[in-house]
Amino acid sequence: MKLASTLSLALAVAAGDLAAQATGVVVGAVSDTSGRPLGSVRVQVEQTTLSTLSDSAGRFRLGDVPVGRVTVRAALIGYYPAQTEVPVPAGDSVAVSLVLRAAAMELNPVIVSAAKRSQLLDQAMTSVSLVSREAIAMRAVNTVDEAVDKAPGVQFINGQVNIRGSSGFVEGLGSRVLLLVDGVPANQGDRGGINWDLVAVDQVQRVEVVKGAGSALYGSSAFGGVVNLITRELPSGPHARLRATAGLFADPPNTVWGFRDYTGIQDGLDVSASYGRERVRAGFAAGARHSDGYREQDKADHWQVTGRGEWRPEPVMLVRLSGAWASDQYQVPEPWCASGQCADSGQGFQPFRIDTANSGNTTRSDKGYFTAIVTRTPSASIAWTTRLSWLRTHFTDVYPGRQPPFALADFAVANRYGGEARLVSRRDTGQVVTVGLEAAHADVSSNVFSGDTTGGGGSHMQDEYAAYAEAEQVMGPVRATLGARGDFLAIDGGGVTAFVSPRGGLVWPTRTGSWRASLGRAYRAPSLAERFVTTYALGFRVIPNPALRAEDGWTAEVGRAWTPLSWLHGDAAVFFTEARHLVEPATTPSLQIQFQNVQRARLVGLDCNLTVMPLGPHLTATLAYLYLDARELAHDTVPERPLLYRARHLVTLTADYTWRSVGVGADLRSSSRFERQDPLFPGDPRLGGRVLDVRASWTAGSLEAHLKVANALNYIYNLAPRVLEPVRTTTLTLAYTY
Amino acid sequence: MPRIFRGLWCLLTVGAAACNEGLTPQTVCPAGFQGICGSVTFRGALPESTDVVYIVAYATFPQSQSDLFNFQPLPPPTLGLDSASRTKPQAYALPLPSGTYHWVLAAWKKQGALSQQNADSLLREAGFYKNPADTTQPGVVVVSGAATGVDFVVDFTNMHPVSYYFPPLVAHP
């Protein structure tokens, strides 16, 4: 028995040695043309899942590289990518030196969201905006939505994201934008909305915003677009990071609006650590934040933990496990106090105070996810990915002032389980085919999404199954794409409803850029909350509507990317969406509020941006403009009129200047006021947004400092009804990276 | 070229600063307001079962219970009901389209979910704007801009159910 064990051990060691000899190691360094080492450069071996980031000395090490000639590619924002071919010896190492040349413009980055596979940005048939890690760091934001908010064509209304006016504002319910975390759907299982604090902002590598209908690949919720949060890669070796923030909120600009005798503060601390070897890498992060808020009854606390692990059993295969849990406990500062609803000092409204009927309202919101992803690239022509995911949300809203028969607390516990298998085939003929199967199960237990109008609790569930395929073919200079997705949906185990969402498009490269055009169908299934909500609001009963139909529509886009000079880049797109059965809250004849399929709508517009880097990468300025004509079409007795909560004009101007270790920058965001008065609050003032953020940063080796003054002009305004937008907030962020 | 963009940046920044007209303090009936403004004076003790008191306006006096929900605006503003708010006249503003309104009143609502069927048990007329020439009749208010001085009394000791004005709804099969 002992001999057998010894023999087994020897055989295992020998097998391990043979496996090691079938691979080699690539070590090297990355620098710029002046010889300065470049850190955080993504170095990867093409046609494999092997990749790493260079350290602050520019060094990197890639193990388990297949023997033979391989292509090593290095890329960093602000530089032209570089690649070299090296022979990898079995059981030995080879050294490479990569030199990156500074690019005035970030040219053609690789994206992964527009076609559910990696492709160059100028090969996408729809518009895509990117928010880089550098942009997130410079803005010193606390949550991801604060960074995405400045992307061209994107506007947040009290946390609800709009891509080209997609969603409007429905208290976070039924988002028409799909959130992905590393490609995994993360919209809530009950409300269909988005928890933007699910992923710690320090863990985000970049954000891809895909505009226009994405239902042909992503199904429901991608009606108006997709936001994909790509988390940071785990580098090799030991790494740690500490990030601390502290900030002050401006006091109300008028004494008649005063509500407290101290200045509100916010503070936060995030720590992360990771360790990586050739085959196994793991990382952990934790963070906490506290805010006094800028309004009455606005204190908030947030805690978060994140964990990730990676295992490469072979060079062409990667197994990733990741999970996060976040908990928020906050007072509810909405809606603001109208005349007579608080100590109003004779004012028509008190935007910093709350209606005393809502005194003591609080929310606890816990959410978490777990994801397992397996990627394998067995050859240059085939790659497949499978994933399993679980997203859980649990909120409790406490209303101490509520009167019977309504409960003093509303709650909902929701789960969303998902799975997907995807295959990407690339042929030398210029054909790329993507096929996949997807399934999801969502359930909710709640007293407000129960559908029980007597106020009792209940459960509901929704099952979704889908199959999709999309093929891209290079035909001469043109890339043509055609595909479709079939979705099958069942509520509470009932009858199956089917939707087919086809999409097609063309990309035509030119000497100075490319033209793109696409046409696709979009759909969105109502969330369980929209179907089964039963609660009490503003003195009126909100009743369920289990018969809600899915929204659907067609969307088209023609766009042009244009880079006539090395320091000038422009992108413009005209878009058109015709939608029907839009789900909106409506008032019934018996004075009850209900979600109904009430609207046909047309959204037409122009989305353009221009980036200039007149002094090389040191000075960057981007001007983005969105023109949007969003109209509810005439139906029954309702005449044609503007859609609610859509700004006709949205302008964003961003400028950054970097000199050695110091950087300064600013974002100016201006949006016109919503054209249609909110029917719930017809007498309320209507304003556009006009917000200036200024910032400065300083870097010294591993230490970074960021000073930001958000809403520097202290512009006092609201977008959602009776919800004051943030006042001037001064924040200092310090980060140390090991 | 850099000078042009630097100039554009400065222009926009200065422009934003110069146009910094956000929300500003406003009285209950601010300049430019369209609708009805006035004050209510409270009389009597607030009933324990009170949920809310709305202020509403009717373009024409309702003729039956089925007209009951043809009020404006929707949802209507509410009055502050804490003891401090009831000790002195409370200003209100009712945003309304231009037109003539024949009944401006305070509607007291009992706790509970309101529907057309239970309106008679949950709603009470708690006071209305009266015709200065004949205080037994509702006063008519013409809205073209802000109609001010529409003052009346909310009397919790003298409230009237819906059936005081109209016969109950006939139940439909």
GROMACS .gro file of N, CA, C and O in nm, chain A residues 254 256-257 336 339-341 346-349 351 356 403-406 536 538-541 567 587 589-592 610 612 614-615 623 653 655 666-668 679-680 682-683 685 687 690 692 713-718 724, chain B residues 1-2 5-6 8-9 12-13 15-17 19-29 33 50-52 54 69 71 73-76 78-82 85 90-93 95 109-117:
model
  424
  254ASN      N    1  -2.979   8.002   0.156
  254ASN     CA    2  -3.068   8.104   0.212
  254ASN      C    3  -3.104   8.066   0.356
  254ASN      O    4  -3.138   7.950   0.383
  256VAL      N    5  -3.359   8.122   0.524
  256VAL     CA    6  -3.497   8.078   0.544
  256VAL      C    7  -3.511   7.928   0.517
  256VAL      O    8  -3.608   7.865   0.558
  257TRP      N    9  -3.410   7.870   0.449
  257TRP     CA   10  -3.412   7.726   0.424
  257TRP      C   11  -3.330   7.648   0.528
  257TRP      O   12  -3.317   7.526   0.516
  336TRP      N   13  -3.974   6.662  -0.047
  336TRP     CA   14  -3.950   6.780   0.033
  336TRP      C   15  -4.083   6.839   0.082
  336TRP      O   16  -4.191   6.799   0.037
  339SER      N   17  -4.580   7.378   0.118
  339SER     CA   18  -4.642   7.471   0.213
  339SER      C   19  -4.737   7.398   0.308
  339SER      O   20  -4.821   7.319   0.265
  340GLY      N   21  -4.719   7.420   0.437
  340GLY     CA   22  -4.810   7.363   0.536
  340GLY      C   23  -4.770   7.224   0.581
  340GLY      O   24  -4.831   7.169   0.673
  341GLN      N   25  -4.670   7.164   0.516
  341GLN     CA   26  -4.635   7.026   0.553
  341GLN      C   27  -4.523   7.019   0.656
  341GLN      O   28  -4.480   6.910   0.693
  346GLY      N   29  -4.353   8.030   0.613
  346GLY     CA   30  -4.429   8.108   0.516
  346GLY      C   31  -4.386   8.085   0.373
  346GLY      O   32  -4.425   8.160   0.283
  347GLN      N   33  -4.307   7.980   0.349
  347GLN     CA   34  -4.258   7.954   0.215
  347GLN      C   35  -4.350   7.858   0.139
  347GLN      O   36  -4.418   7.773   0.198
  348GLY      N   37  -4.347   7.872   0.009
  348GLY     CA   38  -4.425   7.782  -0.075
  348GLY      C   39  -4.370   7.640  -0.071
  348GLY      O   40  -4.444   7.544  -0.090
  349PHE      N   41  -4.240   7.628  -0.048
  349PHE     CA   42  -4.180   7.495  -0.031
  349PHE      C   43  -4.049   7.513   0.045
  349PHE      O   44  -3.989   7.619   0.044
  351PRO      N   45  -3.712   7.312   0.036
  351PRO     CA   46  -3.648   7.198  -0.033
  351PRO      C   47  -3.552   7.118   0.054
  351PRO      O   48  -3.521   7.004   0.021
  356THR      N   49  -4.356   6.661   0.744
  356THR     CA   50  -4.350   6.599   0.877
  356THR      C   51  -4.430   6.469   0.883
  356THR      O   52  -4.408   6.387   0.971
  403GLN      N   53  -5.088   5.504   0.923
  403GLN     CA   54  -5.209   5.471   0.998
  403GLN      C   55  -5.263   5.337   0.949
  403GLN      O   56  -5.245   5.300   0.834
  404PRO      N   57  -5.330   5.264   1.039
  404PRO     CA   58  -5.394   5.139   0.997
  404PRO      C   59  -5.495   5.169   0.885
  404PRO      O   60  -5.549   5.281   0.881
  405PRO      N   61  -5.523   5.080   0.793
  405PRO     CA   62  -5.484   4.939   0.794
  405PRO      C   63  -5.348   4.912   0.728
  405PRO      O   64  -5.315   4.796   0.704
  406PHE      N   65  -5.273   5.015   0.701
  406PHE     CA   66  -5.148   4.992   0.630
  406PHE      C   67  -5.036   4.959   0.726
  406PHE      O   68  -5.026   5.016   0.834
  536TYR      N   69  -4.988   5.219  -0.070
  536TYR     CA   70  -5.065   5.339  -0.040
  536TYR      C   71  -4.970   5.457  -0.058
  536TYR      O   72  -4.862   5.459   0.002
  538LEU      N   73  -4.952   5.896  -0.127
  538LEU     CA   74  -5.016   6.027  -0.143
  538LEU      C   75  -5.165   6.020  -0.111
  538LEU      O   76  -5.245   6.095  -0.167
  539GLY      N   77  -5.203   5.929  -0.025
  539GLY     CA   78  -5.343   5.919   0.013
  539GLY      C   79  -5.425   5.833  -0.083
  539GLY      O   80  -5.546   5.824  -0.069
  540PHE      N   81  -5.360   5.773  -0.180
  540PHE     CA   82  -5.432   5.693  -0.279
  540PHE      C   83  -5.381   5.549  -0.280
  540PHE      O   84  -5.264   5.522  -0.252
  541ARG      N   85  -5.469   5.461  -0.313
  541ARG     CA   86  -5.436   5.320  -0.323
  541ARG      C   87  -5.359   5.296  -0.453
  541ARG      O   88  -5.398   5.346  -0.559
  567TRP      N   89  -0.519   6.452  -3.295
  567TRP     CA   90  -0.564   6.512  -3.169
  567TRP      C   91  -0.712   6.548  -3.171
  567TRP      O   92  -0.761   6.617  -3.082
  587THR      N   93  -5.375   5.706  -1.336
  587THR     CA   94  -5.480   5.717  -1.236
  587THR      C   95  -5.609   5.659  -1.293
  587THR      O   96  -5.652   5.698  -1.401
  589PRO      N   97  -6.029   5.568  -1.303
  589PRO     CA   98  -6.148   5.651  -1.275
  589PRO      C   99  -6.187   5.650  -1.128
  589PRO      O  100  -6.247   5.744  -1.079
  590SER      N  101  -6.155   5.543  -1.056
  590SER     CA  102  -6.190   5.539  -0.914
  590SER      C  103  -6.076   5.589  -0.826
  590SER      O  104  -6.066   5.552  -0.709
  591LEU      N  105  -5.991   5.673  -0.884
  591LEU     CA  106  -5.886   5.741  -0.810
  591LEU      C  107  -5.787   5.645  -0.748
  591LEU      O  108  -5.745   5.662  -0.634
  592GLN      N  109  -5.752   5.544  -0.819
  592GLN     CA  110  -5.647   5.455  -0.775
  592GLN      C  111  -5.532   5.463  -0.875
  592GLN      O  112  -5.554   5.492  -0.993
  610LEU      N  113  -1.731   6.549  -2.926
  610LEU     CA  114  -1.607   6.588  -2.991
  610LEU      C  115  -1.499   6.594  -2.884
  610LEU      O  116  -1.515   6.660  -2.782
  612VAL      N  117  -1.091   6.673  -2.813
  612VAL     CA  118  -0.968   6.733  -2.865
  612VAL      C  119  -0.858   6.716  -2.761
  612VAL      O  120  -0.882   6.719  -2.640
  614PRO      N  121  -0.532   6.905  -2.775
  614PRO     CA  122  -0.445   6.997  -2.849
  614PRO      C  123  -0.301   6.997  -2.801
  614PRO      O  124  -0.212   7.037  -2.876
  615LEU      N  125  -0.276   6.954  -2.680
  615LEU     CA  126  -0.139   6.950  -2.629
  615LEU      C  127  -0.099   6.806  -2.600
  615LEU      O  128  -0.042   6.775  -2.496
  623LEU      N  129  -1.658   6.773  -2.562
  623LEU     CA  130  -1.788   6.841  -2.563
  623LEU      C  131  -1.889   6.742  -2.617
  623LEU      O  132  -1.872   6.687  -2.726
  653LEU      N  133  -1.953   6.925  -2.089
  653LEU     CA  134  -1.819   6.971  -2.128
  653LEU      C  135  -1.722   6.923  -2.021
  653LEU      O  136  -1.738   6.953  -1.902
  655ALA      N  137  -1.303   6.884  -1.925
  655ALA     CA  138  -1.166   6.922  -1.960
  655ALA      C  139  -1.073   6.877  -1.850
  655ALA      O  140  -1.105   6.888  -1.731
  666ALA      N  141  -1.242   6.971  -1.493
  666ALA     CA  142  -1.377   7.019  -1.463
  666ALA      C  143  -1.478   6.948  -1.551
  666ALA      O  144  -1.446   6.905  -1.663
  667ASP      N  145  -1.599   6.932  -1.500
  667ASP     CA  146  -1.713   6.882  -1.578
  667ASP      C  147  -1.824   6.985  -1.566
  667ASP      O  148  -1.858   7.026  -1.455
  668LEU      N  149  -1.877   7.024  -1.679
  668LEU     CA  150  -1.993   7.113  -1.676
  668LEU      C  151  -2.108   7.038  -1.742
  668LEU      O  152  -2.095   6.991  -1.855
  679PRO      N  153  -4.765   6.554  -1.356
  679PRO     CA  154  -4.907   6.565  -1.320
  679PRO      C  155  -4.931   6.553  -1.170
  679PRO      O  156  -5.033   6.599  -1.121
  680LEU      N  157  -4.837   6.492  -1.097
  680LEU     CA  158  -4.858   6.478  -0.953
  680LEU      C  159  -4.837   6.609  -0.878
  680LEU      O  160  -4.897   6.633  -0.775
  682PRO      N  161  -4.834   6.969  -1.008
  682PRO     CA  162  -4.841   7.065  -1.118
  682PRO      C  163  -4.790   7.204  -1.083
  682PRO      O  164  -4.748   7.278  -1.171
  683GLY      N  165  -4.792   7.242  -0.958
  683GLY     CA  166  -4.751   7.378  -0.924
  683GLY      C  167  -4.604   7.392  -0.891
  683GLY      O  168  -4.556   7.503  -0.863
  685PRO      N  169  -4.197   7.424  -0.909
  685PRO     CA  170  -4.106   7.490  -1.004
  685PRO      C  171  -4.036   7.386  -1.091
  685PRO      O  172  -4.013   7.273  -1.049
  687LEU      N  173  -3.697   7.333  -1.335
  687LEU     CA  174  -3.567   7.388  -1.370
  687LEU      C  175  -3.489   7.287  -1.450
  687LEU      O  176  -3.512   7.167  -1.440
  690ARG      N  177  -2.778   7.250  -1.412
  690ARG     CA  178  -2.661   7.327  -1.458
  690ARG      C  179  -2.554   7.312  -1.350
  690ARG      O  180  -2.550   7.387  -1.254
  692LEU      N  181  -2.155   7.238  -1.224
  692LEU     CA  182  -2.012   7.244  -1.253
  692LEU      C  183  -1.937   7.170  -1.142
  692LEU      O  184  -1.952   7.202  -1.024
  713LEU      N  185  -2.089   7.558  -0.807
  713LEU     CA  186  -2.167   7.683  -0.805
  713LEU      C  187  -2.284   7.675  -0.707
  713LEU      O  188  -2.360   7.769  -0.694
  714ASN      N  189  -2.296   7.562  -0.639
  714ASN     CA  190  -2.406   7.538  -0.545
  714ASN      C  191  -2.541   7.572  -0.609
  714ASN      O  192  -2.623   7.644  -0.553
  715TYR      N  193  -2.561   7.514  -0.726
  715TYR     CA  194  -2.686   7.532  -0.800
  715TYR      C  195  -2.794   7.447  -0.731
  715TYR      O  196  -2.780   7.326  -0.717
  716ILE      N  197  -2.898   7.510  -0.684
  716ILE     CA  198  -3.004   7.441  -0.608
  716ILE      C  199  -3.116   7.406  -0.705
  716ILE      O  200  -3.178   7.495  -0.764
  717TYR      N  201  -3.141   7.278  -0.724
  717TYR     CA  202  -3.239   7.237  -0.825
  717TYR      C  203  -3.290   7.097  -0.794
  717TYR      O  204  -3.238   7.027  -0.708
  718ASN      N  205  -3.392   7.059  -0.869
  718ASN     CA  206  -3.442   6.922  -0.859
  718ASN      C  207  -3.474   6.872  -0.999
  718ASN      O  208  -3.506   6.950  -1.089
  724LEU      N  209  -3.455   6.717  -0.383
  724LEU     CA  210  -3.346   6.811  -0.406
  724LEU      C  211  -3.221   6.738  -0.452
  724LEU      O  212  -3.180   6.639  -0.391
  739MET      N  213  -0.523   7.675  -3.219
  739MET     CA  214  -0.637   7.589  -3.187
  739MET      C  215  -0.661   7.576  -3.037
  739MET      O  216  -0.774   7.587  -2.990
  740PRO      N  217  -0.556   7.552  -2.957
  740PRO     CA  218  -0.579   7.543  -2.813
  740PRO      C  219  -0.645   7.667  -2.757
  740PRO      O  220  -0.730   7.658  -2.669
  743PHE      N  221  -1.027   7.657  -2.792
  743PHE     CA  222  -1.098   7.571  -2.697
  743PHE      C  223  -1.087   7.624  -2.554
  743PHE      O  224  -1.180   7.609  -2.475
  744ARG      N  225  -0.972   7.686  -2.523
  744ARG     CA  226  -0.960   7.746  -2.391
  744ARG      C  227  -1.064   7.857  -2.375
  744ARG      O  228  -1.129   7.871  -2.274
  746LEU      N  229  -1.347   7.880  -2.537
  746LEU     CA  230  -1.481   7.820  -2.530
  746LEU      C  231  -1.509   7.771  -2.387
  746LEU      O  232  -1.617   7.791  -2.333
  747TRP      N  233  -1.409   7.708  -2.328
  747TRP     CA  234  -1.423   7.659  -2.191
  747TRP      C  235  -1.455   7.773  -2.095
  747TRP      O  236  -1.546   7.765  -2.013
  750LEU      N  237  -1.810   7.909  -2.142
  750LEU     CA  238  -1.915   7.825  -2.086
  750LEU      C  239  -1.915   7.830  -1.933
  750LEU      O  240  -2.019   7.832  -1.869
  751THR      N  241  -1.796   7.832  -1.875
  751THR     CA  242  -1.787   7.835  -1.729
  751THR      C  243  -1.844   7.966  -1.675
  751THR      O  244  -1.924   7.967  -1.581
  753GLY      N  245  -2.045   8.157  -1.831
  753GLY     CA  246  -2.188   8.158  -1.861
  753GLY      C  247  -2.267   8.084  -1.755
  753GLY      O  248  -2.371   8.129  -1.709
  754ALA      N  249  -2.214   7.969  -1.716
  754ALA     CA  250  -2.283   7.890  -1.614
  754ALA      C  251  -2.290   7.965  -1.482
  754ALA      O  252  -2.392   7.965  -1.414
  755ALA      N  253  -2.181   8.031  -1.448
  755ALA     CA  254  -2.180   8.106  -1.322
  755ALA      C  255  -2.276   8.224  -1.328
  755ALA      O  256  -2.349   8.250  -1.233
  757CYS      N  257  -2.543   8.253  -1.502
  757CYS     CA  258  -2.684   8.213  -1.511
  757CYS      C  259  -2.725   8.124  -1.394
  757CYS      O  260  -2.814   8.042  -1.407
  758ASN      N  261  -2.657   8.135  -1.284
  758ASN     CA  262  -2.682   8.045  -1.175
  758ASN      C  263  -2.813   8.079  -1.103
  758ASN      O  264  -2.816   8.125  -0.991
  759GLU      N  265  -2.924   8.058  -1.173
  759GLU     CA  266  -3.055   8.086  -1.115
  759GLU      C  267  -3.123   7.955  -1.083
  759GLU      O  268  -3.202   7.905  -1.160
  760GLY      N  269  -3.090   7.898  -0.971
  760GLY     CA  270  -3.156   7.775  -0.931
  760GLY      C  271  -3.283   7.807  -0.854
  760GLY      O  272  -3.342   7.915  -0.869
  761LEU      N  273  -3.324   7.713  -0.771
  761LEU     CA  274  -3.441   7.736  -0.686
  761LEU      C  275  -3.411   7.850  -0.590
  761LEU      O  276  -3.299   7.861  -0.536
  762THR      N  277  -3.505   7.934  -0.567
  762THR     CA  278  -3.491   8.043  -0.471
  762THR      C  279  -3.612   8.042  -0.379
  762THR      O  280  -3.717   7.989  -0.414
  763PRO      N  281  -3.598   8.100  -0.260
  763PRO     CA  282  -3.713   8.102  -0.169
  763PRO      C  283  -3.833   8.171  -0.232
  763PRO      O  284  -3.818   8.273  -0.299
  764GLN      N  285  -3.947   8.110  -0.214
  764GLN     CA  286  -4.070   8.165  -0.272
  764GLN      C  287  -4.179   8.165  -0.166
  764GLN      O  288  -4.189   8.068  -0.088
  765THR      N  289  -4.258   8.267  -0.168
  765THR     CA  290  -4.374   8.266  -0.081
  765THR      C  291  -4.473   8.164  -0.135
  765THR      O  292  -4.456   8.112  -0.245
  766VAL      N  293  -4.577   8.139  -0.059
  766VAL     CA  294  -4.674   8.037  -0.099
  766VAL      C  295  -4.733   8.067  -0.235
  766VAL      O  296  -4.756   7.978  -0.317
  767CYS      N  297  -4.755   8.195  -0.262
  767CYS     CA  298  -4.815   8.233  -0.389
  767CYS      C  299  -4.714   8.321  -0.465
  767CYS      O  300  -4.724   8.444  -0.463
  771PHE      N  301  -4.731   8.267  -1.046
  771PHE     CA  302  -4.811   8.149  -1.012
  771PHE      C  303  -4.947   8.156  -1.081
  771PHE      O  304  -5.007   8.264  -1.091
  788THR      N  305  -5.839   6.129   1.159
  788THR     CA  306  -5.799   6.208   1.042
  788THR      C  307  -5.680   6.145   0.970
  788THR      O  308  -5.581   6.107   1.033
  789ASP      N  309  -5.692   6.136   0.840
  789ASP     CA  310  -5.577   6.095   0.759
  789ASP      C  311  -5.514   6.220   0.698
  789ASP      O  312  -5.395   6.246   0.715
  790VAL      N  313  -5.597   6.302   0.631
  790VAL     CA  314  -5.542   6.414   0.558
  790VAL      C  315  -5.656   6.511   0.526
  790VAL      O  316  -5.773   6.473   0.530
  792TYR      N  317  -5.748   6.767   0.213
  792TYR     CA  318  -5.711   6.817   0.081
  792TYR      C  319  -5.779   6.950   0.054
  792TYR      O  320  -5.886   6.979   0.106
  807PHE      N  321  -6.516   6.295  -0.845
  807PHE     CA  322  -6.372   6.290  -0.866
  807PHE      C  323  -6.326   6.375  -0.984
  807PHE      O  324  -6.214   6.360  -1.033
  809PHE      N  325  -6.240   6.670  -0.974
  809PHE     CA  326  -6.177   6.790  -0.915
  809PHE      C  327  -6.039   6.811  -0.974
  809PHE      O  328  -5.983   6.726  -1.043
  811PRO      N  329  -5.647   7.017  -0.848
  811PRO     CA  330  -5.555   6.936  -0.929
  811PRO      C  331  -5.548   6.795  -0.873
  811PRO      O  332  -5.602   6.766  -0.767
  812LEU      N  333  -5.484   6.707  -0.946
  812LEU     CA  334  -5.472   6.567  -0.905
  812LEU      C  335  -5.324   6.530  -0.901
  812LEU      O  336  -5.259   6.536  -1.002
  813PRO      N  337  -5.269   6.483  -0.788
  813PRO     CA  338  -5.334   6.480  -0.657
  813PRO      C  339  -5.340   6.621  -0.598
  813PRO      O  340  -5.260   6.707  -0.632
  814PRO      N  341  -5.436   6.642  -0.512
  814PRO     CA  342  -5.452   6.777  -0.456
  814PRO      C  343  -5.351   6.805  -0.345
  814PRO      O  344  -5.301   6.712  -0.282
  816THR      N  345  -5.226   6.918   0.028
  816THR     CA  346  -5.282   6.889   0.160
  816THR      C  347  -5.246   7.002   0.257
  816THR      O  348  -5.152   7.078   0.233
  817LEU      N  349  -5.322   7.011   0.363
  817LEU     CA  350  -5.296   7.112   0.466
  817LEU      C  351  -5.212   7.052   0.578
  817LEU      O  352  -5.225   6.932   0.608
  818GLY      N  353  -5.125   7.135   0.637
  818GLY     CA  354  -5.051   7.091   0.755
  818GLY      C  355  -5.146   7.079   0.872
  818GLY      O  356  -5.227   7.170   0.896
  819LEU      N  357  -5.138   6.968   0.946
  819LEU     CA  358  -5.237   6.943   1.051
  819LEU      C  359  -5.177   6.932   1.191
  819LEU      O  360  -5.250   6.900   1.285
  820ASP      N  361  -5.045   6.954   1.204
  820ASP     CA  362  -4.991   6.950   1.340
  820ASP      C  363  -5.045   7.070   1.417
  820ASP      O  364  -5.093   7.168   1.358
  823SER      N  365  -4.947   7.422   1.319
  823SER     CA  366  -4.998   7.470   1.190
  823SER      C  367  -5.145   7.513   1.199
  823SER      O  368  -5.194   7.590   1.117
  828GLN      N  369  -5.352   7.932   0.777
  828GLN     CA  370  -5.249   7.861   0.701
  828GLN      C  371  -5.265   7.894   0.552
  828GLN      O  372  -5.372   7.875   0.494
  829ALA      N  373  -5.156   7.943   0.494
  829ALA     CA  374  -5.161   7.980   0.352
  829ALA      C  375  -5.162   7.854   0.265
  829ALA      O  376  -5.103   7.753   0.301
  830TYR      N  377  -5.231   7.861   0.153
  830TYR     CA  378  -5.230   7.749   0.058
  830TYR      C  379  -5.222   7.805  -0.084
  830TYR      O  380  -5.250   7.923  -0.108
  831ALA      N  381  -5.181   7.722  -0.175
  831ALA     CA  382  -5.179   7.757  -0.317
  831ALA      C  383  -5.228   7.637  -0.396
  831ALA      O  384  -5.182   7.526  -0.374
  833PRO      N  385  -5.252   7.508  -0.765
  833PRO     CA  386  -5.217   7.531  -0.906
  833PRO      C  387  -5.328   7.481  -0.998
  833PRO      O  388  -5.369   7.365  -0.988
  847LYS      N  389  -6.033   6.371   0.497
  847LYS     CA  390  -6.035   6.227   0.464
  847LYS      C  391  -6.001   6.146   0.588
  847LYS      O  392  -5.903   6.174   0.657
  848LYS      N  393  -6.086   6.049   0.612
  848LYS     CA  394  -6.064   5.955   0.722
  848LYS      C  395  -5.955   5.855   0.681
  848LYS      O  396  -5.932   5.833   0.562
  849GLN      N  397  -5.890   5.795   0.780
  849GLN     CA  398  -5.788   5.695   0.750
  849GLN      C  399  -5.849   5.579   0.672
  849GLN      O  400  -5.959   5.534   0.702
  850GLY      N  401  -5.776   5.532   0.573
  850GLY     CA  402  -5.823   5.420   0.492
  850GLY      C  403  -5.801   5.447   0.346
  850GLY      O  404  -5.776   5.561   0.305
  851ALA      N  405  -5.809   5.339   0.266
  851ALA     CA  406  -5.785   5.352   0.121
  851ALA      C  407  -5.912   5.402   0.053
  851ALA      O  408  -6.019   5.343   0.066
  852LEU      N  409  -5.897   5.509  -0.020
  852LEU     CA  410  -6.012   5.575  -0.083
  852LEU      C  411  -6.046   5.511  -0.217
  852LEU      O  412  -5.957   5.481  -0.296
  853SER      N  413  -6.174   5.491  -0.239
  853SER     CA  414  -6.220   5.450  -0.372
  853SER      C  415  -6.355   5.517  -0.393
  853SER      O  416  -6.412   5.576  -0.300
  854GLN      N  417  -6.406   5.505  -0.516
  854GLN     CA  418  -6.534   5.569  -0.544
  854GLN      C  419  -6.646   5.508  -0.458
  854GLN      O  420  -6.740   5.576  -0.419
  855GLN      N  421  -6.630   5.379  -0.427
  855GLN     CA  422  -6.736   5.310  -0.354
  855GLN      C  423  -6.744   5.352  -0.207
  855GLN      O  424  -6.851   5.356  -0.148
   0.00000   0.00000   0.00000
